[in-house]
PDB file of C-alpha atoms in Angstrom:
ATOM      1  CA  MET A   1     -62.562  -5.665  31.228  1.00  0.00           C
ATOM      2  CA  GLU A   2     -66.358  -5.084  30.985  1.00  0.00           C
ATOM      3  CA  LEU A   3     -67.576  -4.115  27.607  1.00  0.00           C
ATOM      4  CA  ARG A   4     -70.653  -1.757  27.941  1.00  0.00           C
ATOM      5  CA  PRO A   5     -71.506   1.766  26.591  1.00  0.00           C
ATOM      6  CA  LEU A   6     -69.571   4.501  28.182  1.00  0.00           C
ATOM      7  CA  GLY A   7     -70.660   8.192  28.831  1.00  0.00           C
ATOM      8  CA  PHE A   8     -68.506  10.886  27.387  1.00  0.00           C
ATOM      9  CA  GLY A   9     -66.594  11.547  30.452  1.00  0.00           C
ATOM     10  CA  GLU A  10     -66.227   7.755  31.063  1.00  0.00           C
ATOM     11  CA  ILE A  11     -64.467   7.420  27.802  1.00  0.00           C
ATOM     12  CA  PHE A  12     -61.792   9.943  28.797  1.00  0.00           C
ATOM     13  CA  ASP A  13     -61.679   8.302  32.286  1.00  0.00           C
ATOM     14  CA  ARG A  14     -61.008   4.909  31.008  1.00  0.00           C
ATOM     15  CA  ALA A  15     -58.496   6.170  28.622  1.00  0.00           C
ATOM     16  CA  ILE A  16     -56.541   7.861  31.452  1.00  0.00           C
ATOM     17  CA  THR A  17     -56.773   4.600  33.461  1.00  0.00           C
ATOM     18  CA  LEU A  18     -55.463   2.262  30.791  1.00  0.00           C
ATOM     19  CA  TYR A  19     -52.792   4.674  29.717  1.00  0.00           C
ATOM     20  CA  ILE A  20     -51.281   5.041  33.098  1.00  0.00           C
ATOM     21  CA  ARG A  21     -51.539   1.429  33.945  1.00  0.00           C
ATOM     22  CA  ASN A  22     -49.812   0.520  30.647  1.00  0.00           C
ATOM     23  CA  PHE A  23     -47.638   3.501  29.966  1.00  0.00           C
ATOM     24  CA  VAL A  24     -44.478   1.600  29.412  1.00  0.00           C
ATOM     25  CA  PRO A  25     -45.766  -0.767  26.730  1.00  0.00           C
ATOM     26  CA  PHE A  26     -47.769   1.946  25.016  1.00  0.00           C
ATOM     27  CA  ALA A  27     -44.756   4.262  24.946  1.00  0.00           C
ATOM     28  CA  ALA A  28     -42.728   1.463  23.428  1.00  0.00           C
ATOM     29  CA  ILE A  29     -45.154   0.936  20.732  1.00  0.00           C
ATOM     30  CA  VAL A  30     -45.066   4.611  19.799  1.00  0.00           C
ATOM     31  CA  GLY A  31     -41.378   4.740  20.164  1.00  0.00           C
ATOM     32  CA  VAL A  32     -41.079   3.130  16.742  1.00  0.00           C
ATOM     33  CA  LEU A  33     -42.190   6.221  15.358  1.00  0.00           C
ATOM     34  CA  ILE A  34     -41.141   8.978  18.079  1.00  0.00           C
ATOM     35  CA  VAL A  35     -37.376   7.930  18.094  1.00  0.00           C
ATOM     36  CA  PRO A  36     -36.714   8.218  14.289  1.00  0.00           C
ATOM     37  CA  LEU A  37     -38.716  11.349  14.197  1.00  0.00           C
ATOM     38  CA  ALA A  38     -36.643  12.711  17.020  1.00  0.00           C
ATOM     39  CA  ILE A  39     -33.415  12.165  15.079  1.00  0.00           C
ATOM     40  CA  LEU A  40     -34.810  13.880  12.018  1.00  0.00           C
ATOM     41  CA  GLN A  41     -36.033  16.752  14.152  1.00  0.00           C
ATOM     42  CA  TYR A  42     -32.594  17.175  15.639  1.00  0.00           C
ATOM     43  CA  PHE A  43     -31.277  17.796  12.190  1.00  0.00           C
ATOM     44  CA  LEU A  44     -34.217  20.110  11.450  1.00  0.00           C
ATOM     45  CA  ASN A  45     -33.544  22.207  14.538  1.00  0.00           C
ATOM     46  CA  LEU A  46     -29.915  22.682  13.527  1.00  0.00           C
ATOM     47  CA  SER A  47     -31.049  23.828  10.042  1.00  0.00           C
ATOM     48  CA  SER A  48     -33.647  26.345  11.713  1.00  0.00           C
ATOM     49  CA  GLN A  49     -30.875  27.886  14.018  1.00  0.00           C
ATOM     50  CA  PRO A  50     -29.963  30.616  11.500  1.00  0.00           C
ATOM     51  CA  GLU A  51     -33.630  31.630  11.208  1.00  0.00           C
ATOM     52  CA  TYR A  52     -33.970  31.888  15.037  1.00  0.00           C
ATOM     53  CA  ASP A  53     -30.756  34.022  15.168  1.00  0.00           C
ATOM     54  CA  ALA A  54     -31.970  36.457  12.551  1.00  0.00           C
ATOM     55  CA  ILE A  55     -35.469  36.867  14.242  1.00  0.00           C
ATOM     56  CA  PHE A  56     -33.917  37.266  17.577  1.00  0.00           C
ATOM     57  CA  ARG A  57     -31.582  40.194  16.112  1.00  0.00           C
ATOM     58  CA  VAL A  58     -34.529  41.805  14.684  1.00  0.00           C
ATOM     59  CA  PHE A  59     -36.276  41.862  17.961  1.00  0.00           C
ATOM     60  CA  GLN A  60     -33.079  43.286  19.644  1.00  0.00           C
ATOM     61  CA  HIS A  61     -32.626  45.800  16.876  1.00  0.00           C
ATOM     62  CA  PRO A  62     -36.136  46.664  15.322  1.00  0.00           C
ATOM     63  CA  GLY A  63     -34.363  49.131  12.976  1.00  0.00           C
ATOM     64  CA  GLN A  64     -32.686  46.293  10.995  1.00  0.00           C
ATOM     65  CA  ALA A  65     -36.152  44.853  10.215  1.00  0.00           C
ATOM     66  CA  GLY A  66     -35.903  46.145   6.690  1.00  0.00           C
ATOM     67  CA  THR A  67     -32.343  45.042   5.877  1.00  0.00           C
ATOM     68  CA  GLU A  68     -31.972  41.782   7.954  1.00  0.00           C
ATOM     69  CA  HIS A  69     -32.206  38.725   5.765  1.00  0.00           C
ATOM     70  CA  ILE A  70     -33.976  35.923   7.672  1.00  0.00           C
ATOM     71  CA  PRO A  71     -33.044  32.520   6.176  1.00  0.00           C
ATOM     72  CA  THR A  72     -35.599  29.636   6.038  1.00  0.00           C
ATOM     73  CA  ILE A  73     -35.286  25.991   6.118  1.00  0.00           C
ATOM     74  CA  PHE A  74     -36.183  25.975   2.345  1.00  0.00           C
ATOM     75  CA  ASP A  75     -32.887  27.734   1.605  1.00  0.00           C
ATOM     76  CA  THR A  76     -30.995  24.457   2.112  1.00  0.00           C
ATOM     77  CA  PRO A  77     -31.745  21.417   0.063  1.00  0.00           C
ATOM     78  CA  ALA A  78     -30.505  19.103   2.822  1.00  0.00           C
ATOM     79  CA  ALA A  79     -32.981  20.643   5.283  1.00  0.00           C
ATOM     80  CA  VAL A  80     -35.787  20.289   2.670  1.00  0.00           C
ATOM     81  CA  GLY A  81     -34.942  16.631   2.217  1.00  0.00           C
ATOM     82  CA  VAL A  82     -34.939  15.996   5.937  1.00  0.00           C
ATOM     83  CA  LEU A  83     -38.234  17.936   6.263  1.00  0.00           C
ATOM     84  CA  ALA A  84     -39.655  15.684   3.479  1.00  0.00           C
ATOM     85  CA  ALA A  85     -38.522  12.489   5.059  1.00  0.00           C
ATOM     86  CA  THR A  86     -39.918  13.670   8.420  1.00  0.00           C
ATOM     87  CA  LEU A  87     -43.320  14.262   6.956  1.00  0.00           C
ATOM     88  CA  LEU A  88     -43.321  10.901   4.872  1.00  0.00           C
ATOM     89  CA  LEU A  89     -42.295   9.020   7.868  1.00  0.00           C
ATOM     90  CA  ALA A  90     -45.085  10.468  10.074  1.00  0.00           C
ATOM     91  CA  TYR A  91     -47.704  10.057   7.534  1.00  0.00           C
ATOM     92  CA  VAL A  92     -46.869   6.499   6.537  1.00  0.00           C
ATOM     93  CA  MET A  93     -45.833   5.061  10.010  1.00  0.00           C
ATOM     94  CA  GLY A  94     -48.492   6.875  12.093  1.00  0.00           C
ATOM     95  CA  PRO A  95     -51.398   4.662  11.119  1.00  0.00           C
ATOM     96  CA  PHE A  96     -49.449   1.566  11.882  1.00  0.00           C
ATOM     97  CA  VAL A  97     -48.487   2.861  15.358  1.00  0.00           C
ATOM     98  CA  MET A  98     -52.173   4.100  15.967  1.00  0.00           C
ATOM     99  CA  ASN A  99     -53.401   0.505  15.053  1.00  0.00           C
ATOM    100  CA  ALA A 100     -50.698  -1.149  17.167  1.00  0.00           C
ATOM    101  CA  VAL A 101     -52.015   0.769  20.154  1.00  0.00           C
ATOM    102  CA  ALA A 102     -55.645  -0.118  19.323  1.00  0.00           C
ATOM    103  CA  VAL A 103     -54.634  -3.787  19.170  1.00  0.00           C
ATOM    104  CA  GLY A 104     -53.145  -3.201  22.620  1.00  0.00           C
ATOM    105  CA  VAL A 105     -56.291  -1.783  23.916  1.00  0.00           C
ATOM    106  CA  ALA A 106     -58.314  -4.837  22.271  1.00  0.00           C
ATOM    107  CA  ARG A 107     -55.993  -7.027  24.256  1.00  0.00           C
ATOM    108  CA  LEU A 108     -56.720  -5.283  27.602  1.00  0.00           C
ATOM    109  CA  TYR A 109     -60.532  -5.692  26.754  1.00  0.00           C
ATOM    110  CA  ARG A 110     -59.790  -9.496  26.589  1.00  0.00           C
ATOM    111  CA  ASP A 111     -57.827  -9.419  29.798  1.00  0.00           C
ATOM    112  CA  ARG A 112     -54.539 -10.060  28.013  1.00  0.00           C
ATOM    113  CA  PRO A 113     -51.390  -7.758  28.485  1.00  0.00           C
ATOM    114  CA  VAL A 114     -50.114  -5.184  25.980  1.00  0.00           C
ATOM    115  CA  GLU A 115     -47.331  -6.862  24.166  1.00  0.00           C
ATOM    116  CA  PHE A 116     -45.228  -5.099  21.712  1.00  0.00           C
ATOM    117  CA  ARG A 117     -44.548  -8.014  19.382  1.00  0.00           C
ATOM    118  CA  ALA A 118     -48.296  -9.222  19.348  1.00  0.00           C
ATOM    119  CA  CYS A 119     -49.566  -5.717  18.753  1.00  0.00           C
ATOM    120  CA  TYR A 120     -47.225  -5.170  15.693  1.00  0.00           C
ATOM    121  CA  GLU A 121     -47.780  -8.728  14.308  1.00  0.00           C
ATOM    122  CA  ALA A 122     -51.472  -8.049  14.087  1.00  0.00           C
ATOM    123  CA  VAL A 123     -50.920  -4.819  12.512  1.00  0.00           C
ATOM    124  CA  PHE A 124     -48.276  -5.790   9.799  1.00  0.00           C
ATOM    125  CA  ARG A 125     -50.439  -8.721   8.710  1.00  0.00           C
ATOM    126  CA  ARG A 126     -52.726  -6.034   7.348  1.00  0.00           C
ATOM    127  CA  TRP A 127     -50.149  -3.712   5.698  1.00  0.00           C
ATOM    128  CA  PRO A 128     -51.735  -3.735   2.238  1.00  0.00           C
ATOM    129  CA  GLN A 129     -54.983  -2.575   3.485  1.00  0.00           C
ATOM    130  CA  ILE A 130     -53.357   0.076   5.637  1.00  0.00           C
ATOM    131  CA  LEU A 131     -51.283   1.425   2.758  1.00  0.00           C
ATOM    132  CA  GLY A 132     -54.374   1.456   0.597  1.00  0.00           C
ATOM    133  CA  LEU A 133     -56.276   3.538   3.125  1.00  0.00           C
ATOM    134  CA  ILE A 134     -53.243   5.755   3.511  1.00  0.00           C
ATOM    135  CA  GLY A 135     -53.436   6.463  -0.075  1.00  0.00           C
ATOM    136  CA  ILE A 136     -57.121   7.233  -0.032  1.00  0.00           C
ATOM    137  CA  GLU A 137     -56.636   9.502   2.830  1.00  0.00           C
ATOM    138  CA  PHE A 138     -54.164  11.369   1.163  1.00  0.00           C
ATOM    139  CA  LEU A 139     -56.556  12.125  -1.841  1.00  0.00           C
ATOM    140  CA  VAL A 140     -59.151  13.213   0.894  1.00  0.00           C
ATOM    141  CA  VAL A 141     -56.807  15.589   2.517  1.00  0.00           C
ATOM    142  CA  LEU A 142     -55.542  16.872  -0.835  1.00  0.00           C
ATOM    143  CA  GLY A 143     -59.090  17.554  -1.913  1.00  0.00           C
ATOM    144  CA  LEU A 144     -59.830  19.406   1.289  1.00  0.00           C
ATOM    145  CA  TYR A 145     -56.628  21.544   0.910  1.00  0.00           C
ATOM    146  CA  LEU A 146     -57.562  22.449  -2.798  1.00  0.00           C
ATOM    147  CA  ALA A 147     -61.224  23.233  -1.611  1.00  0.00           C
ATOM    148  CA  ALA A 148     -59.819  25.447   1.152  1.00  0.00           C
ATOM    149  CA  VAL A 149     -57.482  27.276  -1.303  1.00  0.00           C
ATOM    150  CA  PHE A 150     -60.209  27.805  -3.776  1.00  0.00           C
ATOM    151  CA  ILE A 151     -62.432  29.363  -1.060  1.00  0.00           C
ATOM    152  CA  ALA A 152     -59.736  31.571   0.226  1.00  0.00           C
ATOM    153  CA  VAL A 153     -58.954  32.767  -3.319  1.00  0.00           C
ATOM    154  CA  GLY A 154     -62.596  33.426  -3.835  1.00  0.00           C
ATOM    155  CA  ILE A 155     -62.875  35.535  -0.564  1.00  0.00           C
ATOM    156  CA  VAL A 156     -59.768  37.617  -1.510  1.00  0.00           C
ATOM    157  CA  PHE A 157     -61.208  38.391  -4.951  1.00  0.00           C
ATOM    158  CA  VAL A 158     -64.516  39.406  -3.506  1.00  0.00           C
ATOM    159  CA  ALA A 159     -62.855  41.483  -0.801  1.00  0.00           C
ATOM    160  CA  ILE A 160     -60.724  43.207  -3.359  1.00  0.00           C
ATOM    161  CA  ALA A 161     -63.576  43.951  -5.485  1.00  0.00           C
ATOM    162  CA  LEU A 162     -65.543  45.356  -2.525  1.00  0.00           C
ATOM    163  CA  GLY A 163     -62.474  47.291  -1.405  1.00  0.00           C
ATOM    164  CA  GLY A 164     -62.404  49.334  -4.571  1.00  0.00           C
ATOM    165  CA  ALA A 165     -66.105  50.612  -3.852  1.00  0.00           C
ATOM    166  CA  LEU A 166     -66.578  50.345  -0.074  1.00  0.00           C
ATOM    167  CA  PRO A 167     -63.239  49.798   1.947  1.00  0.00           C
ATOM    168  CA  GLY A 168     -65.112  49.314   5.242  1.00  0.00           C
ATOM    169  CA  LEU A 169     -67.412  46.733   3.729  1.00  0.00           C
ATOM    170  CA  ALA A 170     -64.406  44.711   2.498  1.00  0.00           C
ATOM    171  CA  PHE A 171     -62.980  44.201   5.914  1.00  0.00           C
ATOM    172  CA  VAL A 172     -66.467  43.409   7.446  1.00  0.00           C
ATOM    173  CA  PHE A 173     -67.005  40.741   4.544  1.00  0.00           C
ATOM    174  CA  GLY A 174     -63.493  39.312   4.897  1.00  0.00           C
ATOM    175  CA  LEU A 175     -63.991  38.715   8.677  1.00  0.00           C
ATOM    176  CA  PHE A 176     -67.562  37.458   8.198  1.00  0.00           C
ATOM    177  CA  ALA A 177     -66.433  35.074   5.448  1.00  0.00           C
ATOM    178  CA  VAL A 178     -63.496  33.657   7.648  1.00  0.00           C
ATOM    179  CA  LEU A 179     -66.108  32.983  10.502  1.00  0.00           C
ATOM    180  CA  ILE A 180     -68.526  31.311   8.038  1.00  0.00           C
ATOM    181  CA  VAL A 181     -65.646  28.994   6.777  1.00  0.00           C
ATOM    182  CA  ILE A 182     -64.638  28.074  10.197  1.00  0.00           C
ATOM    183  CA  VAL A 183     -68.321  27.340  11.280  1.00  0.00           C
ATOM    184  CA  VAL A 184     -68.899  25.238   8.126  1.00  0.00           C
ATOM    185  CA  MET A 185     -65.654  23.414   7.835  1.00  0.00           C
ATOM    186  CA  LEU A 186     -65.004  22.335  11.557  1.00  0.00           C
ATOM    187  CA  PRO A 187     -68.239  20.216  11.740  1.00  0.00           C
ATOM    188  CA  LEU A 188     -67.118  18.472   8.586  1.00  0.00           C
ATOM    189  CA  ILE A 189     -63.406  18.085   9.269  1.00  0.00           C
ATOM    190  CA  ALA A 190     -63.440  16.933  12.878  1.00  0.00           C
ATOM    191  CA  PRO A 191     -65.880  13.958  12.330  1.00  0.00           C
ATOM    192  CA  LEU A 192     -63.976  13.212   9.125  1.00  0.00           C
ATOM    193  CA  ILE A 193     -60.813  12.654  11.120  1.00  0.00           C
ATOM    194  CA  VAL A 194     -62.798  10.318  13.443  1.00  0.00           C
ATOM    195  CA  ALA A 195     -64.283   8.315  10.421  1.00  0.00           C
ATOM    196  CA  LEU A 196     -60.813   7.955   8.829  1.00  0.00           C
ATOM    197  CA  ALA A 197     -59.405   6.616  12.081  1.00  0.00           C
ATOM    198  CA  PHE A 198     -62.299   4.145  12.455  1.00  0.00           C
ATOM    199  CA  ALA A 199     -61.634   2.912   8.823  1.00  0.00           C
ATOM    200  CA  MET A 200     -58.129   2.177   9.782  1.00  0.00           C
ATOM    201  CA  TYR A 201     -59.254   0.283  12.915  1.00  0.00           C
ATOM    202  CA  ALA A 202     -61.822  -1.670  10.784  1.00  0.00           C
ATOM    203  CA  ALA A 203     -58.933  -2.715   8.411  1.00  0.00           C
ATOM    204  CA  VAL A 204     -56.830  -4.255  11.220  1.00  0.00           C
ATOM    205  CA  ILE A 205     -59.297  -5.062  14.111  1.00  0.00           C
ATOM    206  CA  GLU A 206     -62.121  -6.298  12.043  1.00  0.00           C
ATOM    207  CA  GLU A 207     -59.920  -7.624   9.178  1.00  0.00           C
ATOM    208  CA  ARG A 208     -61.898  -5.762   6.403  1.00  0.00           C
ATOM    209  CA  ALA A 209     -60.912  -4.908   2.858  1.00  0.00           C
ATOM    210  CA  VAL A 210     -60.133  -1.242   2.063  1.00  0.00           C
ATOM    211  CA  VAL A 211     -63.427  -0.091   0.581  1.00  0.00           C
ATOM    212  CA  ALA A 212     -65.362  -1.895   3.345  1.00  0.00           C
ATOM    213  CA  SER A 213     -63.326  -0.278   5.952  1.00  0.00           C
ATOM    214  CA  LEU A 214     -64.060   3.144   4.618  1.00  0.00           C
ATOM    215  CA  LEU A 215     -67.913   2.432   4.457  1.00  0.00           C
ATOM    216  CA  LEU A 216     -67.779   1.209   7.893  1.00  0.00           C
ATOM    217  CA  GLY A 217     -65.785   4.191   9.155  1.00  0.00           C
ATOM    218  CA  PHE A 218     -68.078   6.649   7.601  1.00  0.00           C
ATOM    219  CA  SER A 219     -71.340   4.847   8.415  1.00  0.00           C
ATOM    220  CA  ARG A 220     -70.448   4.686  12.179  1.00  0.00           C
ATOM    221  CA  VAL A 221     -69.671   8.512  12.361  1.00  0.00           C
ATOM    222  CA  PHE A 222     -71.853  10.206   9.788  1.00  0.00           C
ATOM    223  CA  ASN A 223     -75.330   9.234  11.188  1.00  0.00           C
ATOM    224  CA  ARG A 224     -77.761  11.020  13.278  1.00  0.00           C
ATOM    225  CA  ALA A 225     -76.989   9.304  16.562  1.00  0.00           C
ATOM    226  CA  GLU A 226     -73.220   9.717  16.418  1.00  0.00           C
ATOM    227  CA  PHE A 227     -72.149  12.713  14.244  1.00  0.00           C
ATOM    228  CA  TRP A 228     -72.462  15.449  16.903  1.00  0.00           C
ATOM    229  CA  ARG A 229     -70.938  13.126  19.637  1.00  0.00           C
ATOM    230  CA  ALA A 230     -67.959  12.530  17.323  1.00  0.00           C
ATOM    231  CA  LEU A 231     -67.553  16.213  16.723  1.00  0.00           C
ATOM    232  CA  LEU A 232     -67.466  16.960  20.455  1.00  0.00           C
ATOM    233  CA  PHE A 233     -65.037  14.118  20.981  1.00  0.00           C
ATOM    234  CA  CYS A 234     -62.675  15.148  18.337  1.00  0.00           C
ATOM    235  CA  ILE A 235     -62.634  18.720  19.607  1.00  0.00           C
ATOM    236  CA  ALA A 236     -62.056  17.705  23.176  1.00  0.00           C
ATOM    237  CA  ALA A 237     -59.233  15.354  22.268  1.00  0.00           C
ATOM    238  CA  LEU A 238     -57.630  18.058  19.991  1.00  0.00           C
ATOM    239  CA  ALA A 239     -57.841  20.565  22.557  1.00  0.00           C
ATOM    240  CA  ILE A 240     -56.173  18.406  25.205  1.00  0.00           C
ATOM    241  CA  THR A 241     -53.272  17.259  22.964  1.00  0.00           C
ATOM    242  CA  VAL A 242     -52.735  20.717  21.287  1.00  0.00           C
ATOM    243  CA  GLY A 243     -52.928  22.467  24.591  1.00  0.00           C
ATOM    244  CA  ALA A 244     -50.334  20.281  26.213  1.00  0.00           C
ATOM    245  CA  SER A 245     -47.962  20.315  23.133  1.00  0.00           C
ATOM    246  CA  THR A 246     -48.264  24.268  22.877  1.00  0.00           C
ATOM    247  CA  MET A 247     -46.962  24.743  26.508  1.00  0.00           C
ATOM    248  CA  LEU A 248     -43.945  22.577  25.950  1.00  0.00           C
ATOM    249  CA  SER A 249     -43.224  24.031  22.530  1.00  0.00           C
ATOM    250  CA  MET A 250     -42.677  27.361  24.207  1.00  0.00           C
ATOM    251  CA  LEU A 251     -39.714  25.777  26.205  1.00  0.00           C
ATOM    252  CA  GLY A 252     -38.408  24.387  22.962  1.00  0.00           C
ATOM    253  CA  LEU A 253     -38.416  27.772  21.360  1.00  0.00           C
ATOM    254  CA  ALA A 254     -36.470  29.075  24.449  1.00  0.00           C
ATOM    255  CA  ALA A 255     -33.826  26.405  23.928  1.00  0.00           C
ATOM    256  CA  ALA A 256     -33.516  27.193  20.320  1.00  0.00           C
ATOM    257  CA  ILE A 257     -32.799  30.938  21.032  1.00  0.00           C
ATOM    258  CA  VAL A 258     -29.936  30.043  23.431  1.00  0.00           C
ATOM    259  CA  HIS A 259     -28.346  27.605  20.812  1.00  0.00           C
ATOM    260  CA  LEU A 260     -29.250  24.208  22.635  1.00  0.00           C
ATOM    261  CA  PRO A 261     -30.521  21.982  19.781  1.00  0.00           C
ATOM    262  CA  VAL A 262     -30.240  18.868  21.682  1.00  0.00           C
ATOM    263  CA  VAL A 263     -32.204  20.217  24.657  1.00  0.00           C
ATOM    264  CA  GLU A 264     -34.726  21.574  22.117  1.00  0.00           C
ATOM    265  CA  THR A 265     -35.126  18.195  20.492  1.00  0.00           C
ATOM    266  CA  ILE A 266     -35.647  16.383  23.867  1.00  0.00           C
ATOM    267  CA  ILE A 267     -38.257  19.054  24.951  1.00  0.00           C
ATOM    268  CA  GLN A 268     -39.943  18.436  21.643  1.00  0.00           C
ATOM    269  CA  THR A 269     -39.770  14.623  21.952  1.00  0.00           C
ATOM    270  CA  VAL A 270     -40.820  14.101  25.535  1.00  0.00           C
ATOM    271  CA  PRO A 271     -44.560  15.571  24.920  1.00  0.00           C
ATOM    272  CA  SER A 272     -44.703  13.066  21.899  1.00  0.00           C
ATOM    273  CA  PHE A 273     -43.942  10.115  24.334  1.00  0.00           C
ATOM    274  CA  VAL A 274     -46.445  11.467  26.784  1.00  0.00           C
ATOM    275  CA  ILE A 275     -49.326  12.648  24.410  1.00  0.00           C
ATOM    276  CA  THR A 276     -49.118  10.265  21.505  1.00  0.00           C
ATOM    277  CA  PRO A 277     -49.889   7.109  23.411  1.00  0.00           C
ATOM    278  CA  PHE A 278     -52.816   8.830  25.237  1.00  0.00           C
ATOM    279  CA  SER A 279     -54.404  10.074  22.010  1.00  0.00           C
ATOM    280  CA  ALA A 280     -54.174   6.747  20.447  1.00  0.00           C
ATOM    281  CA  VAL A 281     -55.604   5.078  23.342  1.00  0.00           C
ATOM    282  CA  LEU A 282     -58.453   7.710  23.543  1.00  0.00           C
ATOM    283  CA  PHE A 283     -59.407   7.137  19.871  1.00  0.00           C
ATOM    284  CA  ALA A 284     -59.307   3.332  20.297  1.00  0.00           C
ATOM    285  CA  ILE A 285     -61.587   3.351  23.262  1.00  0.00           C
ATOM    286  CA  TYR A 286     -64.039   5.720  21.497  1.00  0.00           C
ATOM    287  CA  TYR A 287     -63.991   3.429  18.595  1.00  0.00           C
ATOM    288  CA  PHE A 288     -64.775   0.362  20.789  1.00  0.00           C
ATOM    289  CA  ASP A 289     -67.429   2.409  22.482  1.00  0.00           C
ATOM    290  CA  VAL A 290     -69.188   3.177  19.110  1.00  0.00           C
ATOM    291  CA  ARG A 291     -69.150  -0.484  18.136  1.00  0.00           C
ATOM    292  CA  ILE A 292     -70.530  -1.580  21.514  1.00  0.00           C
ATOM    293  CA  ARG A 293     -73.337   0.833  21.115  1.00  0.00           C
ATOM    294  CA  ARG A 294     -74.171  -0.412  17.486  1.00  0.00           C
ATOM    295  CA  GLU A 295     -73.056  -4.091  17.545  1.00  0.00           C
ATOM    296  CA  ALA A 296     -72.069  -5.431  20.956  1.00  0.00           C
ATOM    297  CA  PHE A 297     -72.113  -9.175  19.994  1.00  0.00           C
ATOM    298  CA  ASP A 298     -70.199  -8.682  16.787  1.00  0.00           C
ATOM    299  CA  LEU A 299     -67.478  -6.684  18.768  1.00  0.00           C
ATOM    300  CA  GLU A 300     -67.094  -9.607  21.313  1.00  0.00           C
ATOM    301  CA  THR A 301     -66.606 -11.977  18.485  1.00  0.00           C
ATOM    302  CA  SER A 302     -64.040  -9.910  16.554  1.00  0.00           C
ATOM    303  CA  LEU A 303     -62.033  -9.094  19.742  1.00  0.00           C
ATOM    304  CA  GLU A 304     -61.878 -12.839  20.650  1.00  0.00           C
ATOM    305  CA  ARG A 305     -60.816 -13.763  17.035  1.00  0.00           C
ATOM    306  CA  LEU A 306     -58.129 -10.841  17.027  1.00  0.00           C
ATOM    307  CA  THR A 307     -56.411 -12.111  20.421  1.00  0.00           C
ATOM    308  CA  ALA A 308     -57.046 -15.901  20.175  1.00  0.00           C
ATOM    309  CA  ALA A 309     -54.043 -16.597  18.100  1.00  0.00           C
ATOM    310  CA  GLN A 310     -51.718 -14.235  20.047  1.00  0.00           C
ATOM    311  CA  PRO A 311     -49.739 -15.009  23.133  1.00  0.00           C
ATOM    312  CA  ALA A 312     -51.608 -14.796  26.411  1.00  0.00           C
TER     313      ALA A 312
END
């Protein structure tokens, strides 16, 4: 496959083409994560059934809103344990799956088939680096969360102070502050997601150390030529995946209301098998496109090295 810089639309077009032509092997790769998550999700759905029933009763009889107890998943220790296991599995295994798909895309660029074993062999050879990056990413996410909480608490305190003197001004300030936070945080968080994904790819595709992978990921995104392009790419990719997931999640909610946890789990799992491979392929192609623009010769060399020792 030709290695050349792609336009914004061409990135999505190539992702769709490679995804459709290689759907089965890519779905098998992400199935390592999706199938265990589906099993855990089934037990979560069972635990959430009393909550759905209580909410549905309130909708049917609004007068009971003040007396109806609405249980939550946190009322049951077993359900909390399943939720924790779900989050941990998704957070730890997600980067391995994402990198395995990226190796599959690299194989396609070198005219080799996407093979389950070959892709995961290349990834698990780099497991120490991947786990190291997962730990650093956790600290970054935690820092952003604490910053968001700090800003939210500050906004609340200021709004309360203004509310004592000028109630109307407090509402205007709160609305304006929320808009400012969105405008400021979105251009930072979206490219940050791309940079962290690129760092993971650098650890596996380029066989870089943890710190070097982080530096490469951030240098390739946070620069004058790529920053706004990465922002638009991330917003477009998230809009596609979130939009598709939201439509099917409404069907899952309907299944929960009529007490069909198996059907609900299936409805929740199908979009994961459809959307997750496409998202991983899309991010991998964007990563290769950025590298082609910056270091075309080095990319050719690294792809050849990555696939040379793997089965043809």
